[in-house]
mmCIF file of N, CA and C in Angstrom:
data_model
loop_
_atom_site.group_PDB
_atom_site.id
_atom_site.type_symbol
_atom_site.label_atom_id
_atom_site.label_comp_id
_atom_site.label_asym_id
_atom_site.label_seq_id
_atom_site.Cartn_x
_atom_site.Cartn_y
_atom_site.Cartn_z
ATOM 1 N N SER R 1 -10.879 -104.534 -27.445
ATOM 2 C CA SER R 1 -11.699 -105.249 -26.479
ATOM 3 C C SER R 1 -13.155 -105.305 -26.924
ATOM 4 N N GLY R 2 -13.547 -104.444 -27.837
ATOM 5 C CA GLY R 2 -14.924 -104.428 -28.301
ATOM 6 C C GLY R 2 -15.866 -103.657 -27.400
ATOM 7 N N THR R 3 -15.361 -103.075 -26.327
ATOM 8 C CA THR R 3 -16.234 -102.313 -25.426
ATOM 9 C C THR R 3 -16.140 -100.833 -25.745
ATOM 10 N N PHE R 4 -17.208 -100.126 -25.421
ATOM 11 C CA PHE R 4 -17.226 -98.676 -25.582
ATOM 12 C C PHE R 4 -17.285 -98.060 -24.199
ATOM 13 N N LYS R 5 -16.292 -97.284 -23.867
ATOM 14 C CA LYS R 5 -16.256 -96.612 -22.569
ATOM 15 C C LYS R 5 -16.479 -95.133 -22.828
ATOM 16 N N GLY R 6 -17.720 -94.711 -22.628
ATOM 17 C CA GLY R 6 -18.088 -93.353 -23.005
ATOM 18 C C GLY R 6 -18.007 -92.321 -21.910
ATOM 19 N N GLY R 7 -17.786 -92.707 -20.704
ATOM 20 C CA GLY R 7 -17.705 -91.716 -19.639
ATOM 21 C C GLY R 7 -18.060 -92.302 -18.295
ATOM 22 N N TYR R 8 -17.790 -91.521 -17.298
ATOM 23 C CA TYR R 8 -18.054 -91.925 -15.922
ATOM 24 C C TYR R 8 -18.971 -90.901 -15.269
ATOM 25 N N THR R 9 -19.437 -91.205 -14.099
ATOM 26 C CA THR R 9 -20.415 -90.368 -13.415
ATOM 27 C C THR R 9 -19.985 -88.908 -13.327
ATOM 28 N N TYR R 10 -18.757 -88.644 -12.964
ATOM 29 C CA TYR R 10 -18.308 -87.275 -12.742
ATOM 30 C C TYR R 10 -17.347 -86.775 -13.815
ATOM 31 N N SER R 11 -17.455 -87.299 -15.015
ATOM 32 C CA SER R 11 -16.485 -86.930 -16.047
ATOM 33 C C SER R 11 -17.000 -85.879 -17.021
ATOM 34 N N GLY R 12 -18.156 -85.297 -16.767
ATOM 35 C CA GLY R 12 -18.675 -84.282 -17.675
ATOM 36 C C GLY R 12 -19.101 -84.857 -19.010
ATOM 37 N N HIS R 13 -19.620 -86.070 -19.002
ATOM 38 C CA HIS R 13 -20.057 -86.739 -20.224
ATOM 39 C C HIS R 13 -21.127 -85.888 -20.910
ATOM 40 N N ALA R 14 -21.064 -85.811 -22.212
ATOM 41 C CA ALA R 14 -21.971 -84.955 -22.977
ATOM 42 C C ALA R 14 -23.438 -85.285 -22.725
ATOM 43 N N THR R 15 -23.777 -86.550 -22.613
ATOM 44 C CA THR R 15 -25.170 -86.935 -22.368
ATOM 45 C C THR R 15 -25.626 -86.460 -20.996
ATOM 46 N N ALA R 16 -24.770 -86.622 -19.993
ATOM 47 C CA ALA R 16 -25.117 -86.172 -18.644
ATOM 48 C C ALA R 16 -25.263 -84.655 -18.609
ATOM 49 N N CYS R 17 -24.398 -83.952 -19.294
ATOM 50 C CA CYS R 17 -24.487 -82.491 -19.346
ATOM 51 C C CYS R 17 -25.774 -82.043 -20.036
ATOM 52 N N ALA R 18 -26.135 -82.702 -21.116
ATOM 53 C CA ALA R 18 -27.379 -82.369 -21.820
ATOM 54 C C ALA R 18 -28.584 -82.609 -20.921
ATOM 55 N N ALA R 19 -28.558 -83.700 -20.172
ATOM 56 C CA ALA R 19 -29.656 -83.986 -19.246
ATOM 57 C C ALA R 19 -29.732 -82.918 -18.160
ATOM 58 N N ALA R 20 -28.595 -82.500 -17.634
ATOM 59 C CA ALA R 20 -28.572 -81.472 -16.593
ATOM 60 C C ALA R 20 -29.138 -80.154 -17.108
ATOM 61 N N ILE R 21 -28.791 -79.783 -18.308
ATOM 62 C CA ILE R 21 -29.312 -78.545 -18.894
ATOM 63 C C ILE R 21 -30.820 -78.646 -19.094
ATOM 64 N N ALA R 22 -31.295 -79.795 -19.554
ATOM 65 C CA ALA R 22 -32.737 -79.989 -19.748
ATOM 66 C C ALA R 22 -33.483 -79.869 -18.423
ATOM 67 N N VAL R 23 -32.928 -80.432 -17.363
ATOM 68 C CA VAL R 23 -33.562 -80.337 -16.042
ATOM 69 C C VAL R 23 -33.601 -78.884 -15.587
ATOM 70 N N GLN R 24 -32.518 -78.156 -15.771
ATOM 71 C CA GLN R 24 -32.488 -76.750 -15.368
ATOM 72 C C GLN R 24 -33.538 -75.935 -16.117
ATOM 73 N N LYS R 25 -33.714 -76.201 -17.396
ATOM 74 C CA LYS R 25 -34.748 -75.502 -18.166
ATOM 75 C C LYS R 25 -36.131 -75.829 -17.622
ATOM 76 N N PHE R 26 -36.338 -77.086 -17.288
ATOM 77 C CA PHE R 26 -37.627 -77.516 -16.748
ATOM 78 C C PHE R 26 -37.910 -76.815 -15.424
ATOM 79 N N LEU R 27 -36.894 -76.736 -14.560
ATOM 80 C CA LEU R 27 -37.070 -76.099 -13.254
ATOM 81 C C LEU R 27 -37.365 -74.610 -13.381
ATOM 82 N N ARG R 28 -36.890 -74.007 -14.447
ATOM 83 C CA ARG R 28 -37.104 -72.569 -14.659
ATOM 84 C C ARG R 28 -38.390 -72.265 -15.421
ATOM 85 N N ALA R 29 -39.118 -73.275 -15.814
ATOM 86 C CA ALA R 29 -40.357 -73.057 -16.566
ATOM 87 C C ALA R 29 -41.325 -72.227 -15.722
ATOM 88 N N PRO R 30 -42.044 -71.311 -16.349
ATOM 89 C CA PRO R 30 -42.972 -70.460 -15.606
ATOM 90 C C PRO R 30 -43.982 -71.284 -14.798
ATOM 91 N N GLY R 31 -44.090 -70.958 -13.533
ATOM 92 C CA GLY R 31 -45.077 -71.596 -12.670
ATOM 93 C C GLY R 31 -44.665 -72.918 -12.067
ATOM 94 N N PHE R 32 -43.563 -73.506 -12.535
ATOM 95 C CA PHE R 32 -43.195 -74.837 -12.041
ATOM 96 C C PHE R 32 -42.898 -74.824 -10.550
ATOM 97 N N LEU R 33 -42.030 -73.924 -10.110
ATOM 98 C CA LEU R 33 -41.676 -73.908 -8.689
ATOM 99 C C LEU R 33 -42.850 -73.492 -7.812
ATOM 100 N N ASP R 34 -43.746 -72.656 -8.332
ATOM 101 C CA ASP R 34 -44.958 -72.316 -7.580
ATOM 102 C C ASP R 34 -45.809 -73.564 -7.355
ATOM 103 N N GLN R 35 -45.892 -74.407 -8.382
ATOM 104 C CA GLN R 35 -46.634 -75.666 -8.268
ATOM 105 C C GLN R 35 -45.976 -76.588 -7.247
ATOM 106 N N VAL R 36 -44.643 -76.646 -7.260
ATOM 107 C CA VAL R 36 -43.918 -77.485 -6.305
ATOM 108 C C VAL R 36 -44.181 -77.001 -4.881
ATOM 109 N N LYS R 37 -44.125 -75.690 -4.668
ATOM 110 C CA LYS R 37 -44.389 -75.136 -3.330
ATOM 111 C C LYS R 37 -45.806 -75.465 -2.879
ATOM 112 N N ALA R 38 -46.754 -75.325 -3.781
ATOM 113 C CA ALA R 38 -48.146 -75.626 -3.441
ATOM 114 C C ALA R 38 -48.309 -77.096 -3.065
ATOM 115 N N MET R 39 -47.699 -77.987 -3.829
ATOM 116 C CA MET R 39 -47.809 -79.418 -3.526
ATOM 117 C C MET R 39 -47.061 -79.771 -2.243
ATOM 118 N N GLY R 40 -45.982 -79.063 -1.935
ATOM 119 C CA GLY R 40 -45.293 -79.266 -0.661
ATOM 120 C C GLY R 40 -46.202 -78.939 0.507
ATOM 121 N N SER R 41 -46.983 -77.874 0.374
ATOM 122 C CA SER R 41 -47.950 -77.517 1.420
ATOM 123 C C SER R 41 -49.047 -78.566 1.533
ATOM 124 N N VAL R 42 -49.499 -79.069 0.396
ATOM 125 C CA VAL R 42 -50.512 -80.132 0.405
ATOM 126 C C VAL R 42 -49.955 -81.377 1.083
ATOM 127 N N LEU R 43 -48.724 -81.744 0.755
ATOM 128 C CA LEU R 43 -48.102 -82.917 1.363
ATOM 129 C C LEU R 43 -48.019 -82.759 2.877
ATOM 130 N N ALA R 44 -47.533 -81.619 3.340
ATOM 131 C CA ALA R 44 -47.420 -81.388 4.785
ATOM 132 C C ALA R 44 -48.787 -81.484 5.456
ATOM 133 N N GLN R 45 -49.805 -80.896 4.845
ATOM 134 C CA GLN R 45 -51.142 -80.923 5.439
ATOM 135 C C GLN R 45 -51.723 -82.332 5.451
ATOM 136 N N ARG R 46 -51.547 -83.077 4.376
ATOM 137 C CA ARG R 46 -52.080 -84.444 4.328
ATOM 138 C C ARG R 46 -51.387 -85.340 5.352
ATOM 139 N N LEU R 47 -50.083 -85.150 5.532
ATOM 140 C CA LEU R 47 -49.372 -85.919 6.559
ATOM 141 C C LEU R 47 -49.891 -85.557 7.948
ATOM 142 N N GLN R 48 -50.124 -84.277 8.174
ATOM 143 C CA GLN R 48 -50.697 -83.860 9.460
ATOM 144 C C GLN R 48 -52.083 -84.475 9.652
ATOM 145 N N ASP R 49 -52.907 -84.405 8.613
ATOM 146 C CA ASP R 49 -54.259 -84.970 8.694
ATOM 147 C C ASP R 49 -54.218 -86.452 9.046
ATOM 148 N N ARG R 50 -53.304 -87.181 8.435
ATOM 149 C CA ARG R 50 -53.253 -88.633 8.608
ATOM 150 C C ARG R 50 -52.548 -89.065 9.886
ATOM 151 N N PHE R 51 -51.494 -88.330 10.298
ATOM 152 C CA PHE R 51 -50.637 -88.835 11.370
ATOM 153 C C PHE R 51 -50.561 -87.981 12.631
ATOM 154 N N ALA R 52 -51.127 -86.787 12.637
ATOM 155 C CA ALA R 52 -50.959 -85.891 13.790
ATOM 156 C C ALA R 52 -51.437 -86.515 15.097
ATOM 157 N N GLN R 53 -52.455 -87.341 15.041
ATOM 158 C CA GLN R 53 -52.979 -87.975 16.256
ATOM 159 C C GLN R 53 -52.614 -89.452 16.358
ATOM 160 N N HIS R 54 -51.769 -89.922 15.475
ATOM 161 C CA HIS R 54 -51.373 -91.333 15.493
ATOM 162 C C HIS R 54 -50.612 -91.622 16.784
ATOM 163 N N PRO R 55 -50.952 -92.702 17.484
ATOM 164 C CA PRO R 55 -50.320 -92.973 18.782
ATOM 165 C C PRO R 55 -48.823 -93.263 18.715
ATOM 166 N N HIS R 56 -48.299 -93.540 17.527
ATOM 167 C CA HIS R 56 -46.872 -93.849 17.419
ATOM 168 C C HIS R 56 -46.103 -92.869 16.535
ATOM 169 N N VAL R 57 -46.686 -91.723 16.267
ATOM 170 C CA VAL R 57 -45.976 -90.691 15.510
ATOM 171 C C VAL R 57 -45.549 -89.600 16.482
ATOM 172 N N GLY R 58 -44.235 -89.408 16.568
ATOM 173 C CA GLY R 58 -43.696 -88.406 17.474
ATOM 174 C C GLY R 58 -43.552 -87.042 16.840
ATOM 175 N N ASP R 59 -43.333 -87.008 15.536
ATOM 176 C CA ASP R 59 -43.146 -85.730 14.859
ATOM 177 C C ASP R 59 -43.301 -85.926 13.355
ATOM 178 N N ILE R 60 -43.750 -84.867 12.713
ATOM 179 C CA ILE R 60 -43.824 -84.800 11.254
ATOM 180 C C ILE R 60 -43.095 -83.523 10.884
ATOM 181 N N ARG R 61 -42.057 -83.636 10.089
ATOM 182 C CA ARG R 61 -41.296 -82.436 9.766
ATOM 183 C C ARG R 61 -40.691 -82.548 8.368
ATOM 184 N N GLY R 62 -40.241 -81.426 7.898
ATOM 185 C CA GLY R 62 -39.611 -81.371 6.597
ATOM 186 C C GLY R 62 -39.845 -80.030 5.961
ATOM 187 N N ARG R 63 -39.543 -79.983 4.698
ATOM 188 C CA ARG R 63 -39.725 -78.747 3.949
ATOM 189 C C ARG R 63 -40.075 -79.107 2.515
ATOM 190 N N GLY R 64 -41.118 -78.481 2.025
ATOM 191 C CA GLY R 64 -41.511 -78.719 0.639
ATOM 192 C C GLY R 64 -41.886 -80.165 0.401
ATOM 193 N N MET R 65 -41.259 -80.759 -0.579
ATOM 194 C CA MET R 65 -41.584 -82.132 -0.960
ATOM 195 C C MET R 65 -40.649 -83.156 -0.319
ATOM 196 N N LEU R 66 -39.932 -82.754 0.720
ATOM 197 C CA LEU R 66 -39.071 -83.668 1.467
ATOM 198 C C LEU R 66 -39.558 -83.664 2.909
ATOM 199 N N MET R 67 -40.228 -84.735 3.301
ATOM 200 C CA MET R 67 -40.849 -84.812 4.623
ATOM 201 C C MET R 67 -40.452 -86.108 5.317
ATOM 202 N N THR R 68 -40.487 -86.078 6.639
ATOM 203 C CA THR R 68 -40.203 -87.276 7.416
ATOM 204 C C THR R 68 -41.234 -87.438 8.517
ATOM 205 N N VAL R 69 -41.517 -88.677 8.823
ATOM 206 C CA VAL R 69 -42.418 -89.029 9.918
ATOM 207 C C VAL R 69 -41.580 -89.807 10.927
ATOM 208 N N GLU R 70 -41.541 -89.303 12.158
ATOM 209 C CA GLU R 70 -40.798 -89.966 13.227
ATOM 210 C C GLU R 70 -41.738 -90.906 13.967
ATOM 211 N N LEU R 71 -41.311 -92.147 14.152
ATOM 212 C CA LEU R 71 -42.106 -93.148 14.851
ATOM 213 C C LEU R 71 -41.558 -93.340 16.256
ATOM 214 N N VAL R 72 -42.454 -93.370 17.234
ATOM 215 C CA VAL R 72 -42.065 -93.542 18.632
ATOM 216 C C VAL R 72 -42.960 -94.582 19.285
ATOM 217 N N GLU R 73 -42.428 -95.232 20.307
ATOM 218 C CA GLU R 73 -43.236 -96.207 21.035
ATOM 219 C C GLU R 73 -44.267 -95.500 21.900
ATOM 220 N N ASP R 74 -43.867 -94.380 22.492
ATOM 221 C CA ASP R 74 -44.761 -93.617 23.361
ATOM 222 C C ASP R 74 -44.805 -92.173 22.874
ATOM 223 N N ARG R 75 -45.945 -91.786 22.390
ATOM 224 C CA ARG R 75 -46.117 -90.450 21.818
ATOM 225 C C ARG R 75 -45.889 -89.339 22.843
ATOM 226 N N ASN R 76 -46.318 -89.562 24.082
ATOM 227 C CA ASN R 76 -46.204 -88.522 25.105
ATOM 228 C C ASN R 76 -44.768 -88.276 25.536
ATOM 229 N N THR R 77 -44.008 -89.339 25.712
ATOM 230 C CA THR R 77 -42.616 -89.190 26.158
ATOM 231 C C THR R 77 -41.636 -89.147 24.996
ATOM 232 N N LYS R 78 -42.105 -89.483 23.797
ATOM 233 C CA LYS R 78 -41.274 -89.595 22.592
ATOM 234 C C LYS R 78 -40.241 -90.713 22.711
ATOM 235 N N ALA R 79 -40.488 -91.665 23.601
ATOM 236 C CA ALA R 79 -39.578 -92.805 23.758
ATOM 237 C C ALA R 79 -39.561 -93.613 22.466
ATOM 238 N N PRO R 80 -38.373 -93.936 21.971
ATOM 239 C CA PRO R 80 -38.278 -94.676 20.712
ATOM 240 C C PRO R 80 -38.567 -96.160 20.902
ATOM 241 N N PHE R 81 -38.852 -96.814 19.792
ATOM 242 C CA PHE R 81 -38.954 -98.268 19.794
ATOM 243 C C PHE R 81 -37.566 -98.856 19.998
ATOM 244 N N ALA R 82 -37.510 -100.033 20.592
ATOM 245 C CA ALA R 82 -36.239 -100.749 20.725
ATOM 246 C C ALA R 82 -35.718 -101.085 19.332
ATOM 247 N N ALA R 83 -34.416 -101.060 19.189
ATOM 248 C CA ALA R 83 -33.804 -101.377 17.894
ATOM 249 C C ALA R 83 -34.201 -102.771 17.421
ATOM 250 N N SER R 84 -34.387 -103.683 18.367
ATOM 251 C CA SER R 84 -34.739 -105.063 18.018
ATOM 252 C C SER R 84 -36.111 -105.159 17.348
ATOM 253 N N HIS R 85 -36.922 -104.132 17.496
ATOM 254 C CA HIS R 85 -38.245 -104.116 16.868
ATOM 255 C C HIS R 85 -38.126 -104.054 15.337
ATOM 256 N N GLY R 86 -37.045 -103.445 14.839
ATOM 257 C CA GLY R 86 -36.829 -103.370 13.388
ATOM 258 C C GLY R 86 -37.915 -102.611 12.654
ATOM 259 N N LEU R 87 -38.473 -101.589 13.299
ATOM 260 C CA LEU R 87 -39.637 -100.907 12.745
ATOM 261 C C LEU R 87 -39.364 -100.256 11.389
ATOM 262 N N SER R 88 -38.285 -99.521 11.271
ATOM 263 C CA SER R 88 -37.999 -98.845 9.994
ATOM 264 C C SER R 88 -37.917 -99.834 8.842
ATOM 265 N N SER R 89 -37.255 -100.937 9.087
ATOM 266 C CA SER R 89 -37.123 -101.963 8.050
ATOM 267 C C SER R 89 -38.486 -102.530 7.669
ATOM 268 N N ARG R 90 -39.331 -102.760 8.656
ATOM 269 C CA ARG R 90 -40.668 -103.309 8.368
ATOM 270 C C ARG R 90 -41.527 -102.301 7.606
ATOM 271 N N ILE R 91 -41.417 -101.035 7.976
ATOM 272 C CA ILE R 91 -42.162 -100.007 7.238
ATOM 273 C C ILE R 91 -41.690 -99.972 5.790
ATOM 274 N N TYR R 92 -40.383 -99.986 5.600
ATOM 275 C CA TYR R 92 -39.818 -99.974 4.251
ATOM 276 C C TYR R 92 -40.344 -101.152 3.432
ATOM 277 N N GLN R 93 -40.309 -102.342 4.007
ATOM 278 C CA GLN R 93 -40.772 -103.539 3.294
ATOM 279 C C GLN R 93 -42.262 -103.449 2.968
ATOM 280 N N ASN R 94 -43.061 -102.971 3.917
ATOM 281 C CA ASN R 94 -44.496 -102.823 3.672
ATOM 282 C C ASN R 94 -44.772 -101.772 2.603
ATOM 283 N N ALA R 95 -44.017 -100.689 2.618
ATOM 284 C CA ALA R 95 -44.193 -99.655 1.597
ATOM 285 C C ALA R 95 -43.827 -100.206 0.218
ATOM 286 N N GLN R 96 -42.702 -100.904 0.136
ATOM 287 C CA GLN R 96 -42.271 -101.495 -1.131
ATOM 288 C C GLN R 96 -43.331 -102.452 -1.672
ATOM 289 N N ALA R 97 -43.900 -103.254 -0.797
ATOM 290 C CA ALA R 97 -44.924 -104.218 -1.211
ATOM 291 C C ALA R 97 -46.150 -103.516 -1.793
ATOM 292 N N ARG R 98 -46.353 -102.258 -1.399
ATOM 293 C CA ARG R 98 -47.495 -101.485 -1.885
ATOM 294 C C ARG R 98 -47.124 -100.581 -3.062
ATOM 295 N N GLY R 99 -45.864 -100.657 -3.487
ATOM 296 C CA GLY R 99 -45.418 -99.846 -4.613
ATOM 297 C C GLY R 99 -44.963 -98.447 -4.238
ATOM 298 N N LEU R 100 -44.723 -98.207 -2.953
ATOM 299 C CA LEU R 100 -44.292 -96.892 -2.483
ATOM 300 C C LEU R 100 -42.809 -96.930 -2.133
ATOM 301 N N ILE R 101 -42.061 -96.024 -2.706
ATOM 302 C CA ILE R 101 -40.632 -95.934 -2.413
ATOM 303 C C ILE R 101 -40.439 -94.949 -1.267
ATOM 304 N N THR R 102 -39.792 -95.404 -0.210
ATOM 305 C CA THR R 102 -39.491 -94.560 0.945
ATOM 306 C C THR R 102 -38.019 -94.707 1.289
ATOM 307 N N HIS R 103 -37.600 -93.888 2.216
ATOM 308 C CA HIS R 103 -36.259 -94.028 2.787
ATOM 309 C C HIS R 103 -36.469 -94.175 4.287
ATOM 310 N N ALA R 104 -36.319 -95.384 4.777
ATOM 311 C CA ALA R 104 -36.534 -95.652 6.199
ATOM 312 C C ALA R 104 -35.201 -95.582 6.923
ATOM 313 N N LEU R 105 -35.189 -94.865 8.023
ATOM 314 C CA LEU R 105 -33.965 -94.666 8.790
ATOM 315 C C LEU R 105 -34.137 -95.211 10.195
ATOM 316 N N SER R 106 -33.117 -95.886 10.675
ATOM 317 C CA SER R 106 -33.122 -96.340 12.062
ATOM 318 C C SER R 106 -31.835 -95.866 12.718
ATOM 319 N N GLY R 107 -31.845 -95.842 14.040
ATOM 320 C CA GLY R 107 -30.681 -95.362 14.769
ATOM 321 C C GLY R 107 -30.530 -93.857 14.696
ATOM 322 N N THR R 108 -31.616 -93.152 14.472
ATOM 323 C CA THR R 108 -31.540 -91.712 14.253
ATOM 324 C C THR R 108 -31.379 -90.909 15.535
ATOM 325 N N ILE R 109 -31.499 -91.561 16.684
ATOM 326 C CA ILE R 109 -31.303 -90.851 17.950
ATOM 327 C C ILE R 109 -29.862 -90.985 18.427
ATOM 328 N N ASP R 110 -29.392 -92.215 18.487
ATOM 329 C CA ASP R 110 -28.056 -92.439 19.043
ATOM 330 C C ASP R 110 -27.237 -93.447 18.245
ATOM 331 N N GLY R 111 -27.673 -93.746 17.064
ATOM 332 C CA GLY R 111 -26.991 -94.755 16.266
ATOM 333 C C GLY R 111 -27.583 -96.139 16.431
ATOM 334 N N TYR R 112 -28.463 -96.301 17.415
ATOM 335 C CA TYR R 112 -29.079 -97.604 17.674
ATOM 336 C C TYR R 112 -30.604 -97.536 17.641
ATOM 337 N N VAL R 113 -31.178 -96.557 18.317
ATOM 338 C CA VAL R 113 -32.635 -96.444 18.365
ATOM 339 C C VAL R 113 -33.078 -95.159 17.666
ATOM 340 N N GLY R 114 -34.333 -95.146 17.296
ATOM 341 C CA GLY R 114 -34.908 -94.002 16.606
ATOM 342 C C GLY R 114 -35.289 -94.396 15.194
ATOM 343 N N ASP R 115 -36.570 -94.239 14.867
ATOM 344 C CA ASP R 115 -37.082 -94.648 13.555
ATOM 345 C C ASP R 115 -37.756 -93.473 12.856
ATOM 346 N N HIS R 116 -37.395 -93.276 11.619
ATOM 347 C CA HIS R 116 -38.004 -92.267 10.759
ATOM 348 C C HIS R 116 -38.291 -92.903 9.405
ATOM 349 N N VAL R 117 -39.287 -92.375 8.741
ATOM 350 C CA VAL R 117 -39.512 -92.745 7.349
ATOM 351 C C VAL R 117 -39.588 -91.438 6.561
ATOM 352 N N VAL R 118 -38.789 -91.357 5.515
ATOM 353 C CA VAL R 118 -38.683 -90.152 4.697
ATOM 354 C C VAL R 118 -39.401 -90.397 3.376
ATOM 355 N N ILE R 119 -40.170 -89.400 2.965
ATOM 356 C CA ILE R 119 -40.788 -89.467 1.644
ATOM 357 C C ILE R 119 -40.409 -88.204 0.878
ATOM 358 N N CYS R 120 -40.204 -88.386 -0.383
ATOM 359 C CA CYS R 120 -39.818 -87.279 -1.259
ATOM 360 C C CYS R 120 -40.447 -87.521 -2.628
ATOM 361 N N PRO R 121 -41.716 -87.140 -2.768
ATOM 362 C CA PRO R 121 -42.379 -87.357 -4.054
ATOM 363 C C PRO R 121 -41.675 -86.580 -5.169
ATOM 364 N N PRO R 122 -41.842 -87.007 -6.393
ATOM 365 C CA PRO R 122 -41.256 -86.251 -7.501
ATOM 366 C C PRO R 122 -41.858 -84.847 -7.549
ATOM 367 N N LEU R 123 -41.080 -83.904 -8.020
ATOM 368 C CA LEU R 123 -41.533 -82.515 -8.055
ATOM 369 C C LEU R 123 -42.723 -82.307 -8.983
ATOM 370 N N ILE R 124 -43.009 -83.257 -9.831
ATOM 371 C CA ILE R 124 -44.149 -83.143 -10.745
ATOM 372 C C ILE R 124 -45.424 -83.743 -10.154
ATOM 373 N N ALA R 125 -45.371 -84.203 -8.898
ATOM 374 C CA ALA R 125 -46.536 -84.837 -8.268
ATOM 375 C C ALA R 125 -47.698 -83.855 -8.178
ATOM 376 N N LYS R 126 -48.884 -84.379 -8.359
ATOM 377 C CA LYS R 126 -50.127 -83.610 -8.247
ATOM 378 C C LYS R 126 -50.875 -84.049 -6.987
ATOM 379 N N GLY R 127 -51.974 -83.380 -6.704
ATOM 380 C CA GLY R 127 -52.741 -83.665 -5.500
ATOM 381 C C GLY R 127 -53.156 -85.112 -5.356
ATOM 382 N N GLU R 128 -53.588 -85.733 -6.448
ATOM 383 C CA GLU R 128 -54.021 -87.133 -6.365
ATOM 384 C C GLU R 128 -52.847 -88.060 -6.050
ATOM 385 N N HIS R 129 -51.656 -87.687 -6.502
ATOM 386 C CA HIS R 129 -50.473 -88.489 -6.175
ATOM 387 C C HIS R 129 -50.153 -88.378 -4.684
ATOM 388 N N ILE R 130 -50.266 -87.166 -4.159
ATOM 389 C CA ILE R 130 -50.002 -86.944 -2.731
ATOM 390 C C ILE R 130 -50.972 -87.772 -1.895
ATOM 391 N N GLU R 131 -52.238 -87.764 -2.280
ATOM 392 C CA GLU R 131 -53.241 -88.551 -1.551
ATOM 393 C C GLU R 131 -52.861 -90.030 -1.544
ATOM 394 N N THR R 132 -52.461 -90.538 -2.692
ATOM 395 C CA THR R 132 -52.069 -91.946 -2.795
ATOM 396 C C THR R 132 -50.843 -92.235 -1.940
ATOM 397 N N ILE R 133 -49.844 -91.376 -2.018
ATOM 398 C CA ILE R 133 -48.609 -91.568 -1.254
ATOM 399 C C ILE R 133 -48.890 -91.609 0.237
ATOM 400 N N VAL R 134 -49.646 -90.647 0.731
ATOM 401 C CA VAL R 134 -49.940 -90.598 2.171
ATOM 402 C C VAL R 134 -50.787 -91.800 2.583
ATOM 403 N N GLY R 135 -51.731 -92.189 1.750
ATOM 404 C CA GLY R 135 -52.538 -93.371 2.053
ATOM 405 C C GLY R 135 -51.704 -94.636 2.137
ATOM 406 N N LEU R 136 -50.820 -94.829 1.169
ATOM 407 C CA LEU R 136 -49.957 -96.016 1.175
ATOM 408 C C LEU R 136 -48.977 -95.988 2.344
ATOM 409 N N LEU R 137 -48.463 -94.814 2.666
ATOM 410 C CA LEU R 137 -47.564 -94.699 3.813
ATOM 411 C C LEU R 137 -48.298 -95.072 5.096
ATOM 412 N N GLY R 138 -49.523 -94.602 5.238
ATOM 413 C CA GLY R 138 -50.317 -94.967 6.410
ATOM 414 C C GLY R 138 -50.535 -96.467 6.510
ATOM 415 N N GLU R 139 -50.850 -97.090 5.394
ATOM 416 C CA GLU R 139 -51.024 -98.547 5.387
ATOM 417 C C GLU R 139 -49.730 -99.252 5.780
ATOM 418 N N ALA R 140 -48.609 -98.784 5.240
ATOM 419 C CA ALA R 140 -47.315 -99.419 5.525
ATOM 420 C C ALA R 140 -46.940 -99.281 6.996
ATOM 421 N N ILE R 141 -47.162 -98.106 7.562
ATOM 422 C CA ILE R 141 -46.851 -97.889 8.978
ATOM 423 C C ILE R 141 -47.762 -98.731 9.852
ATOM 424 N N ASP R 142 -49.051 -98.696 9.578
ATOM 425 C CA ASP R 142 -49.997 -99.471 10.396
ATOM 426 C C ASP R 142 -49.701 -100.963 10.328
ATOM 427 N N ALA R 143 -49.377 -101.460 9.145
ATOM 428 C CA ALA R 143 -49.059 -102.887 9.004
ATOM 429 C C ALA R 143 -47.789 -103.242 9.771
ATOM 430 N N ALA R 144 -46.810 -102.353 9.763
ATOM 431 C CA ALA R 144 -45.547 -102.617 10.471
ATOM 432 C C ALA R 144 -45.738 -102.627 11.983
ATOM 433 N N LEU R 145 -46.733 -101.911 12.461
ATOM 434 C CA LEU R 145 -46.976 -101.823 13.903
ATOM 435 C C LEU R 145 -47.856 -102.947 14.429
ATOM 436 N N MET R 146 -48.422 -103.751 13.545
ATOM 437 C CA MET R 146 -49.295 -104.848 13.993
ATOM 438 C C MET R 146 -48.493 -105.961 14.625
#
């Protein structure tokens, strides 16, 4: 057939195994995980700084470099936006337009309503990257709410 079939995702392909070993070595490098923990704290603090008083942010939560921002129509009651508002989708599109990759979730309360946006910067992110990410996320959220 002229094709080369070298392996599949879960077949233990030699290249995939070599990549996995390289990643494990990188994760075990001295100081790497300490840096990740420090940047996770910076990320959490920057999100708090930017969104803690935002009228449509109901909660900011996560751990380390995996954080989520919950969007609500009413901050005091935590009432969600109507599904027809399409907020998560609009945030995702606005973030993409700005070069920010997010994971926007809708229906997180009951399968229909509830909007969250998840960010997970690469573990090698530095402080200036965190600042950029939070700034772009703020722009994307604000634009989606207009």
